[in-house]
């Protein structure tokens, strides 16, 4: 459903309303048929087991949000693919340690496919674009991986324990989540539809500073990795403390274009103008 929805959007275009309905339909089918849903929050905000209806609704919203988040960050060469590689690699690693070979295989197959895609996506001669057919499907797969990871019982693992799974998921998907919240808030303030297109994404702001597609992708990927590392290092703290730290750290991503823009302006002011002879 997600793939063909994206293909139709790439070829003839689909209204945001119809796209949302298609995404919700695909998510509902997966949730109800496979029972892959957010069962509990591991004590985040004092919440453990969720009632069935609440669990289904939260899972549905999570599916639709992350699917759209990856669709929205697919604005420059390599960005959505690189962020997806990072996320799927981390999930695949934990699935491997847990001994869930099917989910591990799904994760690493996605990584392999995206690595091959990036070769052409960055190419000048034989360029290949992801399109909605790719970004929607990738967002769907990563949401599925996230919920499966959240449902893992790492307390019985002989390899590792991960008491902060909700926080780690927030860190793994930090850039798509931040950028989506950011542009939605900007568009709502401007009294426009949250799904209307514009150039207010973080990657667009960075490119306005003269940063290339590859440099922008590398910069944002490294910051995303940094947030993941921080979340892993603080995993033994109280889960609410962890959430506060990561939720405070993530908005630094949103300030990155402003900080770089000010620094660039300061450097220009310090460069003396050469007088003509």
Backbone as a ProteinNet text record, in pm:
[ID]
protein_1_A
[PRIMARY]
XXXXXXXXXXXXXXXXXXXXXXXXXXXXXXXXXXXXXXXXXXXXXXXXXXXXXXXXXXXXXXXXXXXXXXXXXXXXXXXXXXXXXXXXXXXXXXXXXXXXXXXXXXXXXXXXXXXXXXXXXXXXXXXXXXXXXXXXXXXXXXXXXXXXXXXXXXXXXXXXXXXXXXXXXXXXXXXXXXXXXXXXXXXXXXXXXXXXXXXXXXXXXXXXXXXXXXXXXXXXXXXXXXXXXXXXXXXXXXXXXXXXXXXXXXXXXXXXXXXXXXXXXXXXXXXXXXXXX
[TERTIARY]
83.5	0	87	188	272.8	350.4	402	481.2	395.9	279.5	194.4	134.2	111.7	67	173.5	299.9	410	429.4	414.6	428.7	324.3	200.3	94.5	123.5	173.8	206.6	321	419.1	531.4	487.2	391.7	352.2	248.5	143	34.7	0.2	55.7	28.5	-97.1	-92.8	-206.8	-225.1	-348.3	-374.5	-327.1	-285.4	-241.3	-346.4	-474.2	-581.3	-584.3	-576.8	-579	-452.9	-339.8	-215.1	-224.2	-280.1	-296.3	-386.8	-496.3	-588.7	-518.4	-438.5	-364.9	-264.3	-194	-97.1	-167.1	-277.8	-352.3	-406.9	-454.3	-507.3	-398.9	-281.2	-170.1	-130.1	-124.7	-86.1	-188.4	-317.2	-423.1	-418.7	-396.2	-389.5	-275.6	-159.3	-44.8	-71	-126.3	-152.1	-252.5	-361.5	-467.9	-434	-364.7	-334.9	-216.3	-110.2	11.9	22.5	-63	-57.8	75.1	140.2	260.9	215.4	221	175.6	254.1	239.6	308.9	229.6	278.3	207.3	231.3	353.9	384.4	496.5	517	618.3	735.9	751	865	882.9	773.1	781.6	802.4	807.7	821.3	697.7	718.7	611.4	527.6	587.9	516.4	417.1	424.1	329.2	394.2	325.3	373.8	279.2	198	106.7	-3.8	-31.2	-133.8	-261.9	-378.5	-504.4	-504.6	-577.5	-572.1	-606.5	-716.3	-758.5	-654.9	-604.1	-500.6	-375.6	-339.6	-222.6	-236.5	-353.5	-377.5	-371.6	-434.2	-437.3	-298	-221.1	-85.6	1.8	-13.3	64.3	29.7	-98.7	-142.8	-82.9	-89.5	-32.4	118	184.5	329.1	364.7	291.6	313.4	301.7	190.4	163.8	266	302.7	397.6	535.1	588.9	723.1	725.7	619.9	612.4	623.7	547.8	552.4	683.7	742.6	870.6	978.4	985.1	1085.4	1051.1	924.9	884.3	927.4	918.9	951	1101	1184.3	1328.7	1393.9	1316.9	1372.1	1372.8	1455	1459.2	1592.2	1696.8	1828.2	1889.9	1992	2055.5	2109.2	2067.6	2128.3	2078.1	2002	1967.8	1875.4	1761.1	1667.3	1730.5	1805.5	1870.9	1974.9	2055.2	2160.5	2102.2	2002.7	1938.1	1872.4	1812.1	1749.3	1853.2	1969.4	2077.6	2123.1	2140.2	2181.9	2079.2	1952.3	1845.9	1834.6	1832.7	1815.1	1936.4	2055.4	2176	2168.7	2126.9	2115.3	2009.9	1894.8	1790.3	1838.4	1903.3	1952.6	2053.3	2138.8	2238.3	2170.6	2068.6	1998.4	1917.3	1858.2	1785.8	1881.7	2003.6	2105.6	2141.6	2165.1	2199.5	2084.8	1963	1846.2	1818.5	1878.9	1857.1	1735.3	1679.6	1564.6	1618.3	1645	1713.7	1627.3	1496.1	1409	1411.8	1394	1398.1	1537.6	1639.7	1777.1	1796.1	1743.7	1756.3	1683.8	1563.5	1487.8	1566.3	1624.9	1700.1	1821.6	1899.5	2023.4	1998.6	1889	1851.9	1819.7	1748.8	1718.6	1846.6	1941	2069.7	2142.2	2148.5	2216.2	2152.1	2019.7	1948.1	1974.1	1977.4	1999	2142.7	2238.9	2378	2393.7	2329.3	2333.3	2263.1	2151.8	2077.5	2159.5	2231.4	2307.4	2415.1	2469.6	2570.8	2515.5	2391.4	2329	2266.3	2221.2	2160.3	2261.3	2386.9	2492.6	2560.2	2529.9	2594.5	2547.8	2639	2604.5	2552.9	2600.4	2564.5	2443.6	2439.9	2331.9	2249.3	2197.8	2128.6	1995.4	1970.9	1846.1	1784.5	1657.7	1589.7	1503.4	1488.7	1410.4	1262.2	1212.9	1071.1	984.4	855.8	763.5	750.3	764.7	754.5	861.8	977.9	1086	1074	1052.4	1051.8	934.6	816.9	701.6	722.9	776.4	800.4	908.2	1014.5	1122.3	1071	992.8	935	846.8	771.9	685.5	768.4	874.1	959.6	1027.9	1077	1146.7	1050.8	927.7	828	800.7	789.8	769.7	886.4	1008.9	1127	1125.6	1086.2	1083.7	989	868.8	769.6	813.1	872.6	924.2	1037.4	1123.6	1232.7	1177.4	1073.7	1013.5	953.6	907.4	846	944.2	1074.4	1174.6	1189.3	1209	1232.8	1382.8	1453.3	1598.9	1642.3	1548.7	1586.1	1636.4	1591.4	1632.7	1749.2	1802.4	1911.5	2042.8	2124.8	2256	2360.1	2322.9	2419.4	2407.6	2286.7	2270.6	2133.6	2121.8	1991.5	1972	1851	1822.2	1693.8	1706.6	1587.7	1526.3	1592.5	1544.2	1501.9	1434.7	1400.2	1320.6	1220	1149.1	1241.1	1334.2	1427.1	1524.5	1570.4	1663.1	1595.4	1468.8	1395	1385	1358.5	1354.6	1487.4	1597.3	1730.2	1759.1	1723.5	1749.6	1677	1555.3	1474.2	1473.2	1575.1	1575.8	1564.6	1642	1637.3	1503.3	1449.2	1317	1209.2	1212.5	1112.8	1126	1248.3	1270.4	1228.4	1275.3	1247.6	1098	1027.8	883.4	809.6	841.1	779.5	809.2	931.9	975.1	895.2	887.7	817.2	666.4	612.9	469.9	435.8	517.8	493.7	503.2	605	622	501.3	456.6	344	214	192.1	70.6	72.1	188.6	200.4	170.8	207.2	181.6	42.2	-39.7	-177.2	-184.2	-91.6	-90.2	-106.2	-136.9	-148.4	-12.7	-8.8	119.3	184.6	105.4	157.6	192.6	179.8	216.1	367.8	416.3	561	619.5	742.4	814.7	963.5	1041.1	1186.7	1232.1	1148.7	1181.1	1247.2	1275.8	1342.8	1485.8	1538.1	1673.7	1774.6	1759.4	1855.9	1849.5	1731.8	1721.5	1793.4	1779.4	1846.5	1998.2	2047	2191.1	2240.6	2163.1	2204.2	2204.9	2120.5	2121.6	2253.1	2326.5	2456.4	2569.1	2535.1	2636.4	2691.2	2626.9	2671.7	2615.5	2697.8	2655.9	2564.5	2502	2414.7	2490.6	2608.2	2685.9	2729.6	2774.5	2818.4	2701.8	2587.4	2467.8	2423.8	2421.8	2383.5	2479	2608.5	2708.7	2694.5	2675	2663.4	2543.2	2427.6	2306.6	2311.9	2375.3	2390.5	2479.4	2587.8	2679.3	2612	2531.7	2460.2	2359.2	2291.6	2197.1	2268.8	2385.7	2465.1	2506.9	2544.1	2584.6	2471.4	2349.1	2234.1	2212	2229.4	2214.2	2318.3	2442.1	2550	2521.1	2474.2	2440.6	2330.4	2227.4	2117.2	2166.7	2260.8	2314.6	2398.2	2474.8	2562.8	2485.6	2369	2292.9	2181.1	2189.3	2080.1	2052.1	2146.9	2126.2	2062.5	2040.3	1972.2	1822.8	1751.4	1606.2	1552.2	1454.5	1408.5	1351.6	1288.7	1235.9	1348.1	1456	1573.6	1637.6	1645.9	1700.2	1618.3	1486.4	1398.6	1420.6	1433.3	1454.4	1585.4	1690.8	1821.5	1815	1759.2	1753.3	1658	1544	1447.2	1502.1	1596.8	1663.1	1775.1	1843.8	1956.5	1911.9	1802.2	1758.1	1733.8	1670.1	1648.1	1775.1	1890.2	2016.1	2029.3	1975.3	1974	1904.3	1793.3	1718.3	1790.6	1881.1	1957.2	2081.1	2116.2	2238.5	2247.8	2143.9	2154.1	2174.9	2107	2121.4	2263.3	2318.7	2454.1	2556.6	2541	2633.7	2619	2494	2470.9	2534.2	2523.5	2585.1	2737	2792.1	2936.6	2987.3	2912.4	2951.7	2947.3	2843.1	2832.8	2943.7	2982.1	3088.8	3222	3247.3	3372.2	3379.4	3267.1	3265.5	3296.5	3243.6	3268.1	3414	3481.8	3620.6	3718.6	3674.2	3763	3775.3	3895.4	3911.3	3894.3	3832.9	3818.1	3949.3	3992	4116.5	4091.8	4171.1	4156.4	4219	4157.6	4209.4	4325.8	4428.8	4546.1	4512.7
-119.7	0	124.8	128.4	246.8	270.5	164	178.3	232.6	173.6	216.5	354.2	387.1	521.8	623.5	589.9	678.1	688.8	576.4	577.5	669.3	658.7	744.2	890.7	919.6	1057.6	1109.7	1024.5	1065.1	1092.8	1013.9	1023.4	1132.1	1134.7	1229.6	1319.3	1288.7	1369.9	1324.8	1336.4	1301.2	1412.4	1443	1544.7	1494.5	1585.5	1543.8	1459.6	1490.5	1416.1	1270.6	1247.7	1110.6	1034.4	1106	1041.5	999.2	1086.4	1055.9	934.1	927.1	813.6	683.7	687.7	568.9	522.9	618.6	585.3	524.2	584.7	534.9	394.7	370.9	238.9	132.2	161.3	65.5	38.2	144.2	128.7	46.2	73.8	0.7	-147.6	-179	-319.3	-392.8	-328.9	-391.5	-408.2	-304.7	-309.6	-418.8	-425.8	-520.8	-663.8	-680.9	-816.3	-878.2	-799.2	-853.6	-823.9	-734.1	-690.7	-622.9	-567.2	-487.6	-347.9	-320.8	-192.8	-159.1	-37.1	8	-40.4	-145.5	-205.4	-127.6	-78	-2.9	95.9	188.4	293.1	273.2	155	121.6	217.3	273.4	360.9	507	543.4	684.4	760.5	868.5	947.5	862.2	753.9	666.1	574.1	565	483.9	351.8	244.5	112.2	51.7	-43.9	-109.1	-13.2	-10.5	77.1	-1.5	59.7	-4.9	-30.3	-131.7	-173.6	-59.1	9.4	117.2	228.3	265.3	369.5	324.1	198.2	141.6	148.5	111.3	114.3	257.1	350.8	490.1	552.4	529.5	583.8	522.7	394.3	326.5	381.6	406.1	462.3	600.8	685	819.6	814.2	721.6	707	664.7	569	525.2	643	713.9	822.9	935.2	965.9	1075.5	1042.7	925.5	890.6	871.7	814.8	801.3	938.4	1035.2	1170.3	1240.1	1209.5	1271.1	1234.6	1108	1067.6	1119.9	1134.3	1193.8	1340.7	1409.6	1552.1	1580.3	1492.3	1519.9	1478.3	1416.9	1377.4	1497.9	1597.5	1720.8	1747.2	1678	1693.5	1555.3	1550.1	1421.9	1352.5	1229.5	1144	1156.8	1261.9	1285.9	1178.3	1156.6	1056.2	917.3	885.8	755.1	734.9	837.6	826.7	813.9	895.6	887.2	750.4	698.3	565.9	456.1	469.7	371.8	369.4	487.2	495.8	427.7	462.7	407.3	256.1	208.7	65.3	-14.8	44.7	-22.6	-42.1	62.4	52.8	-51	-44.5	-143.5	-284.6	-301.4	-432.9	-489.3	-401.8	-443.5	-498.2	-427.8	-473.7	-600	-610.2	-733.4	-852.3	-827.3	-932.4	-979.9	-885.8	-921.6	-994.1	-957.3	-1020.4	-1157.8	-1186.9	-1316	-1321.4	-1203.4	-1197.7	-1184.2	-1297.9	-1297.5	-1245.7	-1260.7	-1210.6	-1058.5	-994.8	-848.7	-797	-869	-831.6	-833.2	-937.4	-950.6	-837.1	-804.6	-693.8	-563.7	-540.6	-417.3	-406.1	-512.4	-505.9	-513.5	-574.9	-570.1	-426.3	-356.1	-215.1	-133.1	-160.1	-89	-114.5	-240.1	-273.8	-207.7	-208.3	-145.8	4.8	67.3	212.1	249.5	166.9	193.3	190.9	94.8	88.9	209.9	250.7	366.8	495	513	636.3	656.2	547.1	557.5	633.3	605	671.2	804.8	815.6	939.7	1054.6	1021.8	1122.8	1140.5	1053.6	1058.2	1179.7	1236.4	1349.5	1303.1	1187.5	1140	1046.8	955.1	855.8	871.4	991.5	1022.6	949.3	897.4	827.8	892.7	930.6	995.3	895.3	918.7	828.8	841.8	963	986	944.1	973.4	935.2	784.1	712.8	566.4	507.3	571.8	525.8	577.1	708.1	767.9	719.2	702.1	653.4	509.7	427.1	287	274.1	354.1	351	397.9	506	553.8	448.9	376.1	268.8	156.7	114	6.3	45.8	168.3	212.8	226.8	266	269.9	129.3	35.2	-105.9	-155.5	-124.1	-163.9	-100	26.9	98.8	32.6	-0.6	-61.6	-201.5	-276.7	-410	-398.4	-298.6	-276.1	-239.8	-156.1	-116.1	-235.2	-334.6	-452.2	-559.8	-539	-639	-648.7	-769.3	-791.5	-806.6	-693.9	-698.9	-735.1	-737.4	-771.2	-914.6	-1001.9	-1141.7	-1170.5	-1066.2	-1086.1	-1109	-1201.5	-1226.4	-1129.1	-1053	-963.6	-819.7	-772.6	-632.2	-610.4	-501.6	-455.8	-314.2	-281.8	-150.1	-98.6	-40.7	2.5	131.3	193.9	323	317.1	211.7	193.7	310.3	366.8	481.3	600.8	625.4	737.8	710.6	587.2	552.9	566.1	527.8	545.9	694	776.5	921.6	971.9	919.7	960.9	911.4	786.7	729.1	806.5	849.8	922.1	1071.9	1120	1258.1	1362.3	1346	1449.5	1454.2	1341.4	1348.9	1405.1	1365.8	1414.9	1565.2	1612.7	1755.2	1836.8	1796.4	1874.5	1880	1770.7	1768.1	1858.9	1849.9	1939.5	2084.7	2111.3	2248.2	2308.4	2236.5	2292.1	2297.4	2201.5	2204.7	2329.3	2360	2477.9	2605.1	2614.1	2732.2	2750.1	2643.1	2651.5	2686.7	2630	2661.7	2808	2858.3	2999.6	3089.8	3044.6	3120.9	3094	3020.6	2988.1	2913.4	2818.5	2732.7	2587.7	2502.4	2359.9	2305.5	2222	2163.3	2080.2	2035	1949	2026.2	2160.2	2239.4	2247.5	2250.5	2250.8	2390.2	2395.7	2521.8	2492.8	2596.1	2583	2610.7	2575.4	2601.7	2484	2376.7	2262.2	2298.7	2227.5	2254.4	2240.4	2137.9	2118.4	2231.7	2290	2404.2	2525.6	2546.6	2659.2	2645.3	2522.9	2500	2525.4	2485.3	2505.6	2653.1	2732.2	2877	2940	2869	2917.7	2876.1	2812	2770.8	2631.7	2554.9	2418.4	2323.9	2234.3	2142.7	2033.2	1959	1848.2	1746.6	1707.9	1606.5	1656.9	1781.7	1838.2	1848.7	1890.6	1903.9	1767.8	1668.5	1533.2	1478.6	1495.5	1446.6	1515.7	1645.5	1722.6	1676.7	1665.8	1627	1481.5	1395.9	1255.1	1241.8	1318.2	1312.2	1361.1	1465.4	1515.2	1411.6	1344.8	1239	1125.3	1087	981.8	1025.7	1151.8	1204.4	1190.8	1223.5	1212	1066.3	973.6	830.7	785.4	828.5	791.3	843.6	967.9	1025.2	943.4	908.5	828.9	694	633.8	504.2	518.8	626	646	675.9	737.8	775.3	674.7	555.5	457.9	410.1	426.9	379.1	484.1	604.7	707.5	678.3	750.2	740.3	774.7	698.4	715.4	854.6	916.3	1051.4	1154.1	1129.8	1216.6	1204	1080.4	1058	1132.2	1121.2	1187.2	1337.7	1395	1539.1	1580.9	1501.9	1533.3	1527.4	1419.4	1403.2	1504.4	1528.2	1624.6	1766.7	1793.2	1923.8	1930.6	1819	1814.6	1823.6	1758.9	1751.7	1889.2	1985.3	2115.2	2188.8	2145.2	2204	2187.4	2077.8	2056.7	2171.7	2216.1	2324.5	2456.9	2473.9	2598.3	2597.6	2483	2469.9	2569.9	2585.9	2683.6	2825.8	2862.1	2997.4	3021.2	2922.6	2935.9	2946.9	2863.9	2868.7	2998.5	3046.1	3170.9	3289.5	3294.4	3403	3397.8	3274.6	3259.4	3301.5	3265.3	3303.1	3454.3	3517.1	3662.2	3731	3674.2	3732.8	3727	3612.2	3596.7	3696.7	3718.2	3813	3954.6	3989.2	4122.6	4142.3	4034.5	4044.6	4047.2	4005.6	4004.4	4145.7	4205.2	4342.6	4351.5	4458.8	4480.7	4532.2	4474.2	4514.4	4636.5	4738.1	4859.6	4839.4	4895.7	4883.9	4980.5	4933.6	5017.2	5122.2
0	0	0	87.9	98.2	-30.6	-90.1	-212.1	-326	-348.2	-459.3	-433.8	-307.5	-272.7	-311.7	-282.7	-318.9	-468.6	-540	-686.4	-749.1	-703.5	-757.2	-728.8	-608.3	-573.1	-659.3	-688.6	-773.4	-916.7	-966.7	-1107.6	-1133.6	-1053.5	-1081.8	-963.2	-846.8	-728.8	-654.7	-523.3	-437.9	-335.2	-303.3	-201.6	-65.5	23.2	157	230	208.3	275.5	230.4	99.4	48.1	88.5	90	131.3	278.3	360.7	503.1	522.2	447.1	457.7	418.9	311.9	268.7	372.6	433.9	538.1	658.9	698.6	814.7	788.3	666.1	631.1	641.2	585.8	591.8	736.1	817.4	957.9	1034.9	1013.7	1084.1	1049.6	922.6	881.1	951.9	958.7	1025.4	1174.7	1237.1	1381.4	1416.3	1342	1374.5	1334.6	1222.2	1174	1247.6	1268.1	1329.1	1478.2	1528.9	1668.7	1702.7	1601.6	1624.6	1664	1793	1845.9	1971.9	2017	2137.8	2258.7	2323	2436.5	2565.5	2587	2708.8	2680.9	2774.9	2760	2854.5	2909.7	2996	3113.3	3163.9	3280	3247.6	3119.6	3082.8	3129.7	3205.4	3266.3	3361.7	3412.6	3504	3435	3302.1	3225	3185.6	3214.9	3176.4	3072.6	3110.5	3016.1	2972.5	2841.3	2785.9	2759.2	2782.9	2743.8	2592.6	2549	2408.6	2312.6	2336.8	2246.3	2242.4	2359.2	2365.8	2291.6	2309.5	2242.6	2090.9	2040.6	1895.5	1842.3	1912.6	1867.1	1867.1	1974.7	1981.8	1872.8	1850.3	1746	1608.3	1583.9	1456.1	1434.1	1536.3	1526.1	1504	1571.9	1557.4	1415.1	1360.3	1222.4	1126.1	1133.9	1039.4	1054.7	1179.5	1202.3	1145.2	1175.8	1129	977.5	920.6	774.5	709.3	759.3	703.1	733	848.7	884.1	783.1	743.7	644.7	506.1	477.3	350.5	343.5	456.2	459.4	453.8	510.7	509	377.9	288.5	158.7	65.1	101.4	22.9	-44.1	-2.6	-64.9	-84.4	-167.1	-199.3	-74.2	-54.4	46.7	188	220.5	360.7	417.9	354.6	406.1	406.2	300.3	292.1	400.3	426.6	527.9	668.4	699.7	831	849	742.5	749.5	769	705.6	723.6	869.1	927.5	1067.8	1157.9	1138.9	1223.1	1207.3	1083.5	1060	1106.6	1099.1	1148.8	1300.2	1371.1	1517.3	1556	1491.5	1521.1	1488.6	1373.7	1333.8	1432.5	1486.2	1584.7	1710.4	1758.7	1878.7	1851.7	1733.1	1698.3	1692.3	1644.5	1639.1	1778.9	1870	2007.5	2077.4	2040.7	2102.3	2042.7	1928	1864	1774.2	1740	1649	1507	1443.8	1315.4	1200.7	1209.9	1103.9	1099	1215.3	1220	1188.2	1232	1197.8	1046.4	982	836.9	765.2	810.7	751.5	763.1	880.4	904.9	814.3	805.3	727.9	577.2	535.2	393.4	353.6	440.6	414.2	405.9	496.9	494.5	362.9	320.1	195.6	75	70.6	-41.1	-45.4	71.3	76.9	42.5	80.7	43.6	-108.3	-173.5	-319.6	-380.2	-319.7	-368.9	-359.2	-246.5	-225.9	-331.8	-381.9	-487.1	-607.6	-642.2	-757.1	-718.1	-593.6	-548.5	-544.9	-512.1	-509.4	-645.4	-740.2	-871.3	-951.4	-1029.1	-1114.6	-1250.2	-1296.4	-1430.5	-1429.4	-1335.2	-1330.8	-1203.2	-1181.6	-1056.3	-1045.9	-926.6	-896	-772.4	-781.6	-670.2	-594.1	-464.3	-380.2	-409.2	-415.4	-440	-322.5	-333.3	-226.7	-214.2	-326.7	-321.5	-231.3	-226.5	-140	1.8	17.3	151	236.1	175.1	251.5	297.7	208.4	242.5	350	338.7	438.1	574.1	574.5	699.7	765.2	683	733.4	795.6	726.7	777.7	908.3	916.1	1036.8	1154.8	1127.5	1234.7	1286.6	1194.4	1231.2	1316.8	1275.2	1352.6	1491.3	1497.6	1625.4	1724.4	1677.6	1766.2	1808.5	1715.3	1750.8	1853.1	1836.8	1931.9	2069.1	2070.6	2197.2	2270.4	2195.6	2256.9	2298.2	2271.6	2308.6	2459.5	2508.8	2652	2674.6	2684.3	2698.6	2839.4	2933.5	3071.7	3082	2989.6	2993.1	2898.9	2835.5	2740.4	2814.1	2761.8	2822.2	2768	2664.8	2600.1	2648.1	2670.3	2706.8	2768.5	2842.3	2889.3	2838.8	2802.2	2748.4	2812.6	2934.2	3006.4	2952.5	2854.7	2806.3	2660.2	2620.1	2478.4	2420	2489.6	2431.1	2405.8	2497.7	2481.3	2367.8	2356.5	2249	2112.7	2103.8	1978.5	1944.2	2044.2	2023.1	1969.3	2022.6	1977	1835.6	1807.3	1675.3	1565.8	1595.1	1496.7	1524.2	1594.2	1641.8	1531.2	1423.1	1319.1	1246.5	1198.8	1134.9	1227	1355.1	1450.3	1468.7	1489.1	1510.6	1389.5	1271.7	1151.5	1122.8	1146.4	1121.7	1218.4	1347.5	1445	1410.3	1371.3	1341	1225.8	1114	997.7	1021.9	1096.7	1127.1	1208.5	1308.8	1392.5	1309.5	1223.3	1137.9	1046.1	984.5	890.3	960.8	1078.8	1154	1196.8	1238.3	1274.6	1155.6	1037.1	914.5	858.5	935.1	898.6	765.2	749	630.6	673.8	579.7	609.9	652.7	757.3	799.4	689.8	592.5	486.2	359.2	361.6	244.2	231.4	107.7	82.9	102.9	153.1	165.9	179.3	206.5	219.3	362.2	459.5	599.7	670.4	597.1	658.7	699.3	797.3	845.1	732.8	648.9	540.3	438.1	417.3	326.3	384.4	514.2	580.2	571.3	587.5	577.4	435.7	337.1	198.9	161.1	226.3	202.6	247.7	334.2	381.9	288.6	178.4	81.8	105.1	192.1	220.6	114.5	63.8	-42	12.4	-79.5	-40.6	44.9	0	71.3	208.6	215.7	343.7	441.3	390.5	474.1	527.7	439.3	480	585.3	563.3	658.6	793.4	791.8	915.6	998.7	935.1	1007.4	1052.6	972.6	1010.9	1133.9	1138.3	1252.5	1380.4	1368.4	1485.9	1534.2	1439.7	1476.3	1549.5	1499.3	1564	1704	1718.8	1849.2	1951.1	1909.7	1999.7	2039.9	1945.2	1975.3	2077.2	2058.7	2150.7	2291.2	2300.4	2431	2497.9	2421.4	2477.5	2528.6	2457.2	2499.9	2627.2	2636.8	2752.1	2880.5	2868.8	2988.6	3018.5	2959.6	2969.3	3111.6	3203.2	3340.1	3430.6	3379.1	3457	3460.6	3546.9	3548.7	3410.3	3361.4	3224	3197.6	3297.1	3278.1	3270.2	3346.2	3337.1	3199.7	3150.8	3016.8	2911.5	2923.8	2826.6	2827.9	2946.9	2959	2893	2913.8	2854.6	2702.4	2648.8	2503.2	2440.4	2505.2	2452.6	2455.4	2544	2547.5	2444.7	2425.1	2332	2186.2	2153.1	2013.5	1950.4	2019.1	1955.2	1914.4	1964.9	1919.5	1768.4	1716.3	1571.6	1500.4	1558.6	1497	1500	1596.8	1606.8	1518.5	1463.3	1384.9	1270.3	1186.9	1078.1	1128	1238.4	1293.6	1342.8	1414.6	1467.9	1355.7	1253.2	1140	1062.2	1049.7	978.1	1048.6	1181.4	1257.9	1248.8	1255.8	1246.6	1109.7	1005.7	870.2	853.3	911.2	903.4	981	1096	1176.6	1103.5	1037.1	962.8	848.7	779.8	668.2	715.9	834.6	888.5	926.2	964.6	1007.7	890.9	772.4	656.3	602	602.8	555.6	404.9	359.4	217.1	159	48.4	-16	-102.9	-83	-163.6	-300.3	-401.3	-536.3	-558	-627.3	-653	-757.7
[MASK]
+++++++++++++++++++++++++++++++++++++++++++++++++++++++++++++++++++++++++++++++++++++++++++++++++++++++++++++++++++++++++++++++++++++++++++++++++++++++++++++++++++++++++++++++++++++++++++++++++++++++++++++++++++++++++++++++++++++++++++++++++++++++++++++++++++++++++++++++++++++

